N, CA, C and O of each residue as an XYZ file, in Angstrom:
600
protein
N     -17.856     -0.673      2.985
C     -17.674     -2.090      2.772
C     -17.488     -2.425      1.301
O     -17.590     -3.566      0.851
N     -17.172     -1.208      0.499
C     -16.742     -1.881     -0.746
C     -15.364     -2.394     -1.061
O     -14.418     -2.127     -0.320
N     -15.251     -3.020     -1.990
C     -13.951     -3.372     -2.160
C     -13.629     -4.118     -3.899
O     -14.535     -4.415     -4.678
N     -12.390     -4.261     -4.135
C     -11.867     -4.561     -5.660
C     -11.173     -5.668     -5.393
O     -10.163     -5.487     -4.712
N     -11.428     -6.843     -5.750
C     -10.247     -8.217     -5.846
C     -10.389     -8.827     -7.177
O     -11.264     -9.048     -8.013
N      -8.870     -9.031     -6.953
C      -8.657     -9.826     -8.138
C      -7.860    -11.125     -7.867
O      -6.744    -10.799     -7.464
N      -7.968    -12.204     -7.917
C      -6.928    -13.557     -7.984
C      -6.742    -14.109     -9.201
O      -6.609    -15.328     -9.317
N      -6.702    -13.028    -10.560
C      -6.850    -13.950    -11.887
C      -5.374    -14.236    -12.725
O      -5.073    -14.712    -13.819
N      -4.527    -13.569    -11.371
C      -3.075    -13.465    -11.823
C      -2.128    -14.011    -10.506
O      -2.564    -13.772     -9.380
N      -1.040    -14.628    -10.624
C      -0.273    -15.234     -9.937
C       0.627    -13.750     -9.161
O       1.327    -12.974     -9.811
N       0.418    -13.672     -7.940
C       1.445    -12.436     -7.735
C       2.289    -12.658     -6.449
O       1.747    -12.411     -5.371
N       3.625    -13.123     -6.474
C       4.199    -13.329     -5.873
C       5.711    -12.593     -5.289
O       6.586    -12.280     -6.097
N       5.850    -12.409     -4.041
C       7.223    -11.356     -3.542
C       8.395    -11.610     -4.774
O       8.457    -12.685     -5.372
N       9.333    -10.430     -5.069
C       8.949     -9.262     -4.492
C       8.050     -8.505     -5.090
O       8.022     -8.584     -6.319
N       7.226     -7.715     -4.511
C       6.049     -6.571     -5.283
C       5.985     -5.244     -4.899
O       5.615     -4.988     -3.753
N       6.265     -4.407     -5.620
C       5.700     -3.213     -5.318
C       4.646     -2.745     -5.962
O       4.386     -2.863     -7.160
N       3.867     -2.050     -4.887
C       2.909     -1.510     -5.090
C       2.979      0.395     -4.555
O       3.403      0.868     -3.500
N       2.398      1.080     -5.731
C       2.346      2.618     -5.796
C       1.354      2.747     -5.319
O       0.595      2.081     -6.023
N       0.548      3.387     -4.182
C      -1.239      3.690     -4.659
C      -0.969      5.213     -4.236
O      -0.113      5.513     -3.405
N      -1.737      6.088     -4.853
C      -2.604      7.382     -4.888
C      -3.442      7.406     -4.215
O      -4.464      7.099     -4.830
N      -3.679      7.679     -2.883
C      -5.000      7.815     -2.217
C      -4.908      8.398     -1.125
O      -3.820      8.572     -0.577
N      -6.102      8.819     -0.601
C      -6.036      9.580      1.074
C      -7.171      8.586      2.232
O      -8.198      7.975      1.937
N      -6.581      8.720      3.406
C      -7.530      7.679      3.998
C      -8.430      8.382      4.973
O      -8.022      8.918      6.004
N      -9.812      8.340      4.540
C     -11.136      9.026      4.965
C     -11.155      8.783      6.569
O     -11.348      9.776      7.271
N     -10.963      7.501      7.202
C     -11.315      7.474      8.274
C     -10.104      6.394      8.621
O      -9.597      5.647      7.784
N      -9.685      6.475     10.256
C      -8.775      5.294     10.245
C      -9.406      4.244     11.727
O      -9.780      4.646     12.829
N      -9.320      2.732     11.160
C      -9.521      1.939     12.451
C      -8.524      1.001     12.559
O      -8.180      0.484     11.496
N      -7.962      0.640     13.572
C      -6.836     -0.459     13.985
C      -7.060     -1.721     13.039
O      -7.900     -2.540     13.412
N      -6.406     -1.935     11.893
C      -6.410     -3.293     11.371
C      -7.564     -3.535     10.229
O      -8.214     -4.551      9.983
N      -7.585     -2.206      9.606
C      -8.157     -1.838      8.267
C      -7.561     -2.321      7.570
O      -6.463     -2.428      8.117
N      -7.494     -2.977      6.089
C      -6.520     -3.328      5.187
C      -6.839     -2.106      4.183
O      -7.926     -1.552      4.015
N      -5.653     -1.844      3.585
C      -5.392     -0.455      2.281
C      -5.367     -1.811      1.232
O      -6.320     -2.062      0.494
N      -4.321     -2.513      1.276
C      -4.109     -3.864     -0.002
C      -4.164     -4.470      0.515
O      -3.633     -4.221      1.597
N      -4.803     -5.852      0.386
C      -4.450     -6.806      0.798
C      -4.205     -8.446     -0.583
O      -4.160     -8.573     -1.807
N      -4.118     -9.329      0.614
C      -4.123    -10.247     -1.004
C      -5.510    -11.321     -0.830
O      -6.544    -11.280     -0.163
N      -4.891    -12.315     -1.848
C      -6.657    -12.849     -1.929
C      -6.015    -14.499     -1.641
O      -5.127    -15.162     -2.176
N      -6.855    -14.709     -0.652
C      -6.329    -16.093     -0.197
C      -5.527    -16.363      0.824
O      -5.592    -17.388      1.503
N      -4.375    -15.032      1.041
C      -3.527    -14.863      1.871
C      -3.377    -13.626      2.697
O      -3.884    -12.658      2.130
N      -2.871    -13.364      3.791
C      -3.120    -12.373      4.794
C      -1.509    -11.738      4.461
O      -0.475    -12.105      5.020
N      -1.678    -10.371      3.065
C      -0.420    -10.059      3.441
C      -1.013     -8.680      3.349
O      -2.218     -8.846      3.162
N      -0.783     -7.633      3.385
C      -1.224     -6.468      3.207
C      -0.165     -5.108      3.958
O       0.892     -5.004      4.581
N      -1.196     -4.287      3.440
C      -1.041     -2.973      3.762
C      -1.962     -2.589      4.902
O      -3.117     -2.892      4.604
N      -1.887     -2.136      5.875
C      -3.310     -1.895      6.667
C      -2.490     -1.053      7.629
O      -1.292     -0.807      7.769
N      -3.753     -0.671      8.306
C      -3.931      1.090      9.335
C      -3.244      0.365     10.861
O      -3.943     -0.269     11.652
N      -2.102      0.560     11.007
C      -2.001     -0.181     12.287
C      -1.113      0.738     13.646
O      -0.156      1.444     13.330
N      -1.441      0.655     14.753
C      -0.991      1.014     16.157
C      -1.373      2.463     16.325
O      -2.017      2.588     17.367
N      -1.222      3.529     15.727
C      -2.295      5.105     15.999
C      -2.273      5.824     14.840
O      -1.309      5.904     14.078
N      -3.268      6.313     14.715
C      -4.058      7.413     13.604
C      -2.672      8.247     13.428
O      -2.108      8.711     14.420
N      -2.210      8.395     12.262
C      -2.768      7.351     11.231
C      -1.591      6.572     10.380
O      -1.337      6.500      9.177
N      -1.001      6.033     11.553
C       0.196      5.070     11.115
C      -0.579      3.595     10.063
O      -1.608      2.974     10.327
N       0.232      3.430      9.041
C       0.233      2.921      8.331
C       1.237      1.151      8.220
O       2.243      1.479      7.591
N       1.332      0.004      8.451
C       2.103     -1.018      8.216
C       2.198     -2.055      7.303
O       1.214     -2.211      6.580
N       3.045     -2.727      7.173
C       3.030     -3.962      6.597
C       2.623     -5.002      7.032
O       2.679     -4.980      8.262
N       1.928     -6.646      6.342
C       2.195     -7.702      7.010
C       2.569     -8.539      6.224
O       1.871     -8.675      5.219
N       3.590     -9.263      6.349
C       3.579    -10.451      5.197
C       4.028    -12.052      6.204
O       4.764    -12.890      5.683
N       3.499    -12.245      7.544
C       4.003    -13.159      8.310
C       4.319    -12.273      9.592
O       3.907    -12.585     10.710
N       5.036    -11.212      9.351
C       5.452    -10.350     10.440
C       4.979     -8.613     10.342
O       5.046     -7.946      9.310
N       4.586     -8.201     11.446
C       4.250     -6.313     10.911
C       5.416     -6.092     11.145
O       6.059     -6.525     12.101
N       5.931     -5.123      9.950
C       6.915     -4.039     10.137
C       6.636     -2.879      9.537
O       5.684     -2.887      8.757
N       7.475     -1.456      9.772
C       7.374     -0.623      8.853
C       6.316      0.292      9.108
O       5.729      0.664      8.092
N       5.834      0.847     10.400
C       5.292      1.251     10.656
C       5.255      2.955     10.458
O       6.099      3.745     10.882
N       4.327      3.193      9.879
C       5.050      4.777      9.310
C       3.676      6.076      8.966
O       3.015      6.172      7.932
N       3.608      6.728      9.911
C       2.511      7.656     10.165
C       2.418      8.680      8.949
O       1.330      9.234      8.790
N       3.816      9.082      7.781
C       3.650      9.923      7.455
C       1.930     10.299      6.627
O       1.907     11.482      6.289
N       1.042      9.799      6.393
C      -0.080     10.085      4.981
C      -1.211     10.384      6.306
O      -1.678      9.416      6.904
N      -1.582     11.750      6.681
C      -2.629     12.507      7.495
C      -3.800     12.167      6.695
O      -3.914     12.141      5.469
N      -4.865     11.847      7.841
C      -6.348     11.738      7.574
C      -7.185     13.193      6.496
O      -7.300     14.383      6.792
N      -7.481     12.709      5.670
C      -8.233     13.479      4.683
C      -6.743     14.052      3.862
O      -6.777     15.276      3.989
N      -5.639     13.711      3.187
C      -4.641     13.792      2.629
C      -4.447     13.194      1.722
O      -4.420     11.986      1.957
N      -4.259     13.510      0.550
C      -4.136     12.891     -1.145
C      -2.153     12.555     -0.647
O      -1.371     13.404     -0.220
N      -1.929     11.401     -0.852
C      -0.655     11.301     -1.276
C      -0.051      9.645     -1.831
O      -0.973      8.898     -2.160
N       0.633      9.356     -1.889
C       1.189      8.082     -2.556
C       2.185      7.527     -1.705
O       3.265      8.010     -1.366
N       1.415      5.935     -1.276
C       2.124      5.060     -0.411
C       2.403      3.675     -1.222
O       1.759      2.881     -1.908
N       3.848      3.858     -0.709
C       4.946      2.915     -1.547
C       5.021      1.570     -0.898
O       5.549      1.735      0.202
N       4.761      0.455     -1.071
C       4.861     -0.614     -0.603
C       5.440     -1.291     -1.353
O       5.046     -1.544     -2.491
N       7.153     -1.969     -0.517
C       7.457     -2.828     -0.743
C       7.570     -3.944     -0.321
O       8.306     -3.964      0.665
N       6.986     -5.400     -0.745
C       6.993     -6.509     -0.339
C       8.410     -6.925     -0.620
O       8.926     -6.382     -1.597
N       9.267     -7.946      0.181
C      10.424     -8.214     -0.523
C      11.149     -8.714      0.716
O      12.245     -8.208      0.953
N      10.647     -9.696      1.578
C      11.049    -10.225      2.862
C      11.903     -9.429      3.486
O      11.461     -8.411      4.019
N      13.215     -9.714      3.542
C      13.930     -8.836      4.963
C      14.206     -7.341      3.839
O      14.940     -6.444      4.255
N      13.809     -7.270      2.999
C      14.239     -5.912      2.423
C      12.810     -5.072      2.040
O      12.766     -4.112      1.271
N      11.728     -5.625      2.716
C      10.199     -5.039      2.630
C      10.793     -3.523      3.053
O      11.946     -3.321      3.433
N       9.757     -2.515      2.902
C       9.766     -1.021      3.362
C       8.528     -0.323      3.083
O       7.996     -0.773      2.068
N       7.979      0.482      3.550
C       6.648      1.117      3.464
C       7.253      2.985      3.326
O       8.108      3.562      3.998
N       6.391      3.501      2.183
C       7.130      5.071      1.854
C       5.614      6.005      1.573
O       4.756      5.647      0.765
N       5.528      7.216      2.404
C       5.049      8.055      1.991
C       5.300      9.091      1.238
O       6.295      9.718      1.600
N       4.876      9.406      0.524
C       5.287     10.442     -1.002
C       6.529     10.520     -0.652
O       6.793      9.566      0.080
N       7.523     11.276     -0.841
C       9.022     11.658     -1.200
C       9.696     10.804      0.707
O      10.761     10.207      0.554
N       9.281     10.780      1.843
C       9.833     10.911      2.574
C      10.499      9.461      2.813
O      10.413      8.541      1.999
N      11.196      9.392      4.087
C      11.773      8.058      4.403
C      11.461      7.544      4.508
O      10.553      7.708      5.323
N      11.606      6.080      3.938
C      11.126      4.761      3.997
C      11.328      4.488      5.093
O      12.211      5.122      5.671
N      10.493      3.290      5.921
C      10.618      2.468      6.885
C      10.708      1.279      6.356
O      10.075      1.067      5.322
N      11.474      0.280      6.914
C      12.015     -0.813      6.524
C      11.722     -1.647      7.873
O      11.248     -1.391      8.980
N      12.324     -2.941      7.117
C      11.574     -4.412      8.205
C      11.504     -6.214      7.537
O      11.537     -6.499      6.340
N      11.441     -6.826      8.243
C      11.272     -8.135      7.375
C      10.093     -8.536      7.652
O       9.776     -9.254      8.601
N       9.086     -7.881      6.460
C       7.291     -8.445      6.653
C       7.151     -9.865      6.295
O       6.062    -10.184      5.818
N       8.088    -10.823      6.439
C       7.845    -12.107      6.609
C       7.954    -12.259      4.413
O       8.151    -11.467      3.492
N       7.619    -14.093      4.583
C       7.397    -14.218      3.164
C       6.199    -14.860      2.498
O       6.268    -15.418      1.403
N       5.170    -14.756      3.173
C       3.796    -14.889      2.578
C       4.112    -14.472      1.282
O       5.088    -13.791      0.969
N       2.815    -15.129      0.177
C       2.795    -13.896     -1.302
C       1.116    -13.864     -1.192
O       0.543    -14.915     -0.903
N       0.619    -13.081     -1.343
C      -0.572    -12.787     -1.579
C      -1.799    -13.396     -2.520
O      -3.015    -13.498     -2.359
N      -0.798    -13.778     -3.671
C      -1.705    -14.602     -4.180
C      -2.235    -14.073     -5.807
O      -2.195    -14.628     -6.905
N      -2.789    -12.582     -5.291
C      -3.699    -11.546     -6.171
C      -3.605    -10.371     -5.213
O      -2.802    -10.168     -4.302
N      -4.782     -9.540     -5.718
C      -4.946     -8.001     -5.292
C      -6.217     -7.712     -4.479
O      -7.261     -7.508     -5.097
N      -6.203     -7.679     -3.073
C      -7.707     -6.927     -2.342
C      -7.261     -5.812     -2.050
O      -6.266     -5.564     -1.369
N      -8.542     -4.531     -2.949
C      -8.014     -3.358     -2.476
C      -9.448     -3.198     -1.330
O     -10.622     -3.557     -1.428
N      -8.629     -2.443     -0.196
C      -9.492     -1.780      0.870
C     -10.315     -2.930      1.257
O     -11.545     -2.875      1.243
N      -9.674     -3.936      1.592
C     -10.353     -4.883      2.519
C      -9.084     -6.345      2.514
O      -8.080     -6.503      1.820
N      -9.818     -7.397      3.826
C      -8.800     -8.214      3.719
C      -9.227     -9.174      2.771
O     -10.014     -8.914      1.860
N      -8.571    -10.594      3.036
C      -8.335    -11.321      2.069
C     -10.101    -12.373      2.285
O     -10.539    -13.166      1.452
N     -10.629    -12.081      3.362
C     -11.948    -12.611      3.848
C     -13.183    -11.344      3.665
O     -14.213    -11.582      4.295
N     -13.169    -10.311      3.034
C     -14.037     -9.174      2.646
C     -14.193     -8.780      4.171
O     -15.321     -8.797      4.665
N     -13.257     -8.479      4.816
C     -13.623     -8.142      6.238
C     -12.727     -6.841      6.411
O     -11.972     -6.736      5.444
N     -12.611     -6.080      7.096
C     -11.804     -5.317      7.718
C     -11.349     -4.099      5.992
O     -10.305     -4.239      5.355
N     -12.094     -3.389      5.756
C     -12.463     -2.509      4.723
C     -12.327     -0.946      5.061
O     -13.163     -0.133      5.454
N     -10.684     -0.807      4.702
C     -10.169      0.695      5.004
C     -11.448      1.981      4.311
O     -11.890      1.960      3.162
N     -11.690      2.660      5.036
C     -12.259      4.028      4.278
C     -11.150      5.113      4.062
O     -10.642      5.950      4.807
N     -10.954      4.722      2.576
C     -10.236      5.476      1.676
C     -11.084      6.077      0.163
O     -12.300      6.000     -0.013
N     -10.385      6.491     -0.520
C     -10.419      7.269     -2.049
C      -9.760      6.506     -2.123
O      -9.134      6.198     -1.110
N      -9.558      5.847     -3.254
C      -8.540      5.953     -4.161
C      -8.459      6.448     -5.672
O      -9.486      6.369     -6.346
N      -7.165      7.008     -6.302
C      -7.455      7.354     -7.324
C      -6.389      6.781     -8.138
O      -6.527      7.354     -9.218
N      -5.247      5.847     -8.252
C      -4.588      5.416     -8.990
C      -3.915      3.927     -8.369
O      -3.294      4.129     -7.325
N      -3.922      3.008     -8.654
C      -2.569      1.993     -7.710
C      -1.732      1.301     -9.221
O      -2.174      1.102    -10.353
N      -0.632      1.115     -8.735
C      -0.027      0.214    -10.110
C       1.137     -0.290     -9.273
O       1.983      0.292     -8.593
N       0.840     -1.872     -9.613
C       1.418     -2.701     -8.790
C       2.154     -3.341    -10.068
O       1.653     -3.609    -11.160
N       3.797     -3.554     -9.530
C       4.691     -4.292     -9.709
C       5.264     -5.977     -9.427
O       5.474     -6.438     -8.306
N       5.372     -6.429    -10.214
C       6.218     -7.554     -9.735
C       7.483     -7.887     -9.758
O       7.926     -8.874    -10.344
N       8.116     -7.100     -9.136
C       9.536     -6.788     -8.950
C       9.788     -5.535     -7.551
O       9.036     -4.656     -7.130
N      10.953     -5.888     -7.199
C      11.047     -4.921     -5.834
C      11.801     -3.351     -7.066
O      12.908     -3.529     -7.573
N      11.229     -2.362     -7.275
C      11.795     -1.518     -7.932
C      13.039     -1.077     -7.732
O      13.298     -1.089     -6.529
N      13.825     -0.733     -8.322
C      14.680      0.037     -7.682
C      14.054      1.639     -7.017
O      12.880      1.994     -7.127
N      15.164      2.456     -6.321
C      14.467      3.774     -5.316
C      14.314      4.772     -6.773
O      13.367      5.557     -6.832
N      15.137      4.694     -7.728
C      15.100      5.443     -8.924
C      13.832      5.287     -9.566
O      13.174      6.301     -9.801
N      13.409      4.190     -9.874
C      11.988      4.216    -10.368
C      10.850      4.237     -9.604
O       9.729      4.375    -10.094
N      11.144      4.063     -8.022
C      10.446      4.206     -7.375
C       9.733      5.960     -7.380
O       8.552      6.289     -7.267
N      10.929      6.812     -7.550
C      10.356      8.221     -7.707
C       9.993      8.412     -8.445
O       9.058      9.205     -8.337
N      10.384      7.827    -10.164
C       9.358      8.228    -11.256
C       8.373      7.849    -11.239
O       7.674      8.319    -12.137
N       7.730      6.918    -10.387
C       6.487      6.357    -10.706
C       5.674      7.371     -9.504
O       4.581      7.911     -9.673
N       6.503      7.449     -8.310
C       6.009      9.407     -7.354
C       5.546     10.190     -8.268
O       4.397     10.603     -8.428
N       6.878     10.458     -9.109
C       6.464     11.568     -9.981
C       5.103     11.538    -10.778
O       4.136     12.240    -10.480
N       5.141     10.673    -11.792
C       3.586     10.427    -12.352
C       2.690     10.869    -11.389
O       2.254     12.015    -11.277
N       2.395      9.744    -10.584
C       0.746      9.679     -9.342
C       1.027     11.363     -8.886
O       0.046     12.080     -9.083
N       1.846     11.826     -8.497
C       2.135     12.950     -7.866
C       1.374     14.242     -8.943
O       0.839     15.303     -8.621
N       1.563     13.720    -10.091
C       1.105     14.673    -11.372
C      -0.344     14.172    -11.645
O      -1.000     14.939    -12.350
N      -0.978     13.035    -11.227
C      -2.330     12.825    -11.175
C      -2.932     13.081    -10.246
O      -4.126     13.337    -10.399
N      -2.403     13.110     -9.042
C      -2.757     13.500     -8.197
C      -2.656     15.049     -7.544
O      -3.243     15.395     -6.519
N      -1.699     15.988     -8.442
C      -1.891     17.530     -8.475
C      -1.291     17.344     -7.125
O      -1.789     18.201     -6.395
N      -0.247     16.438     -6.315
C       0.339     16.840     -5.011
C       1.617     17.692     -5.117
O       2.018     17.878     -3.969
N       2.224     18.139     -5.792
C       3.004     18.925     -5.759
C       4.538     18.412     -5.253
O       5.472     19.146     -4.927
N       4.520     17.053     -5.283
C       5.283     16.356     -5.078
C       6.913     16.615     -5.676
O       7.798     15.795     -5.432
């Protein structure tokens, strides 16, 4: 039940967010990010250990990051051009609606409820939809902090 929020900054679509982490345990409708004030997030959704978006709508549903697994999940907010990415592989894409979050809840929702069991060891969030080019250098880095071999 721990968790990190911040609302001391305006953060609004599009956003990407990098995080470094592996997820310890998975339950239906865990949040990984979420925002503060608003229900947009990252969270554990439909089977172990698929991963989705929400920003108004779930999309992007994407199993690649295995339970007890160090790797880096790519979230992009960015209405009909949202997509969710595990380390190097294919993105899943979708229109997660256009909520903005507000700020940053890590590993819980925007009500301190629903608190993913994860590690984490790096996140660095954007305010801008990256391009896929910087999207890998910023792989590359976490990938080199994270010793994944990426």
């Amino acid at each position: 039940d721990n968790f990190l929020r911040t609302g001391a900054f305006t953060l609004d679509q599009p956003i990407t967010h990098l995080l470094l982490a592996q997820q310890i345990s998975w339950t239906e409708g865990d949040q990984i990010i979420g925002g503060v004030g608003a229900n947009v997030s990252v969270f554990q959704n439909s089977a172990t250990p698929a991963i989705s978006l929400f920003s108004g709508s779930i999309v992007a549903n994407n199993g690649g990051l295995a339970l007890g697994s160090y790797g880096v999940i790519t979230a992009v907010f960015n209405g009909a051009s949202s997509s969710l990415k595990i380390n190097n592989g294919t993105a899943t894409t979708g229109n997660a609606g256009a909520s903005n979050p507000g700020g940053i809840t890590l590993c819980a929702d925007n009500s301190s409820a629903a608190s993913a069991n994860m590690q984490i060891k790096e996140l660095i969030s954007f305010s801008s939809a990256l391009s896929s080019s910087n999207i890998n250098r910023v792989i590359r880095y976490l990938s080199q902090v994270g010793q994944l071999g990426l």
